[in-house]
């Protein structure tokens, strides 16, 4: 027995402990019932081991189908360990029991004498210490042993002995039984923990499917993973139909064997139909069999029919697999053909494909169409399965190669089935060597190249060449061409030079009749928004309004990409969260990652830093375990800027260095540039403005907003502020002039704020402060940038104008930084407030600002010397939440570190 086997069995184990207590007090009999595979045997083992650990005798036996006709075989198994104690019995009972158990020769003993001898033996053993008889699988014990056990069950009261038995639900009650306990399947939480313990690297979609199929049955949870993980691609539309192990097959097929053939045929139709729609079954069934033949299965409680909804539900999903396993090839084919005439077009394609006896181009075309429709609904796995089956049914090698190449592209770009994508791409090339030049094959190869050990420049050349030599005629309605262009757009962005973008825009201009809306929008808003972003503004709202509940997941992620540098990610949040939830439930990981990236970026800008850190960790985990190593740099970047903002400088620099060292040999220039951003923030937080200026200038030189480096807009204020602080006013002025010339303030309310903030730092005319205050009023959403600009403005006002006016902006900045737990900035603004002569009213009275109940608890624990992690464990919080609370607590108590907490919380001396 292992602890893993008993997840979720706290109540059952408590019941066993109570049973043993009653045994010690004077005898007890109990029967444990449950469905096959529910874990009865594990509980019986736990009971025996617990009894032994408490100094009791524990005698065990188990019923066996192969010994059911051997008299006293179960009793022999049960009492064999107590063979030596037979000598303590009187001669008559001793001889009778010895003969019955096969230990001695003689005439068959009287049954009553054997029963009394067994009772005497148990009583003798109990005189030394309590005895527990543990008998598993009672329905299979032999008749003679059952008589003896029934005799004991009615006579153990008053003796320090107990009888614990197990039986399957529905079997005959045991005579003389006093109490029963029914073992239910594991609940969702316990089943999830069991799977996580046994298979921590299991993909989310497989884990979800396993939990749905097993329905809490521990044996199914233990034995199904081999079948689910061993099948790289789904090749049938029925997610519930999976190969069963021998043990599972025996369990779930046992009650099917007695059914009439006609009943099993109806069950087979219901299995393949999948939805349980009685109307579809009625339309698919001929005169015989008919739905009337379902009655035996209903009486056997294998299925339930809901009259109100006209739906059939199987009692357990794995009954479907057992039904299929017991059918013949011709029965399965006949069922699929019958259903093909009664279902919608997508299901019809699958049923015809399942019934096909050889290549069939008409059915392959139907599956092609079905694949595209299910892909739009976000089910990339079903799309791959449809294309793979369509390839198998193709009548030409070219058709087979094209379909396998498209499946490879979906597998690589959408689903994260990278290993499968490589296999499919190899199969495509083997089927049709010319397919290696197809756009789907080229897109898949480019993705696999950058996600492996290849570099961006080689992948860019590969895909550019495939597009320029393709036979698509530059038609904007060619799906393969459009997908290739979206992939090329990302490769160009990774390269981050005008040379990378030239072939992309050359093809974009040739698309006829015009480029698709999202592709055209991203070309203007994502490639070089400083110069072309304003042209995208009239169209971005129209695209964002299309992000409805049923929109293609690829469109959601691509709309987010187009919205990043126009600061419109907030309008994508609801749609992005849908993809995250879908991904957590086993949906396409690539779209899950894309949505996480966009949520992290938006969270950073608007000050949801706790959520941003959690989502960045989630994205990093998916990349590390789900076959997406390339995209891990995005989440390292998010983690790095958050670490820098919160004062974890070593962590920020380490993550930035990891990004740089990974990206340089692969030609991912965008990642190299991004890595300067956390360094800028960390250096500024440490007061090293020379270093901050250097890192900002590495992204975009002073006086220049670098071409095709869109992220330079995220550090343009940092560059100006750092330049002013180190006396490089010429460079600061040049950068402000570049911002004005580009009119970056027109892109969004945030860039308008950053431009106004930079101008206020550099220019001294009287109009700058009112202009900046107007920009602040229109930028409520951007908590971090708004707080930083207020801090810079407050610092300037304190030195040049009114301390009172400075205090107003500094206090607002203080509140913003406290909300984000932005420690370095909070300390800086606190120092400015003191320099401006500000003292809180509570501080003037010598009283600390009131803490919330949770803040007070965290403060006391921190003052006692506990670490954030220790506090988090004690209060059931995350350590990051504790850190965020402490950063809000420090300014309330007028301290700047943990060291000051004890004095601040100590009562004043009397």
mmCIF file of N, CA and C in Angstrom, residues 386 558 834:
data_model
loop_
_atom_site.group_PDB
_atom_site.id
_atom_site.type_symbol
_atom_site.label_atom_id
_atom_site.label_comp_id
_atom_site.label_asym_id
_atom_site.label_seq_id
_atom_site.Cartn_x
_atom_site.Cartn_y
_atom_site.Cartn_z
ATOM 1 N N UNK A 386 -8.629 15.304 -37.922
ATOM 2 C CA UNK A 386 -9.383 15.273 -39.178
ATOM 3 C C UNK A 386 -8.442 15.303 -40.382
ATOM 4 N N UNK A 558 -4.057 37.426 -32.202
ATOM 5 C CA UNK A 558 -3.504 38.336 -33.202
ATOM 6 C C UNK A 558 -4.048 39.747 -33.030
ATOM 7 N N UNK A 834 9.265 63.886 2.544
ATOM 8 C CA UNK A 834 9.923 64.431 3.739
ATOM 9 C C UNK A 834 10.683 65.697 3.396
#
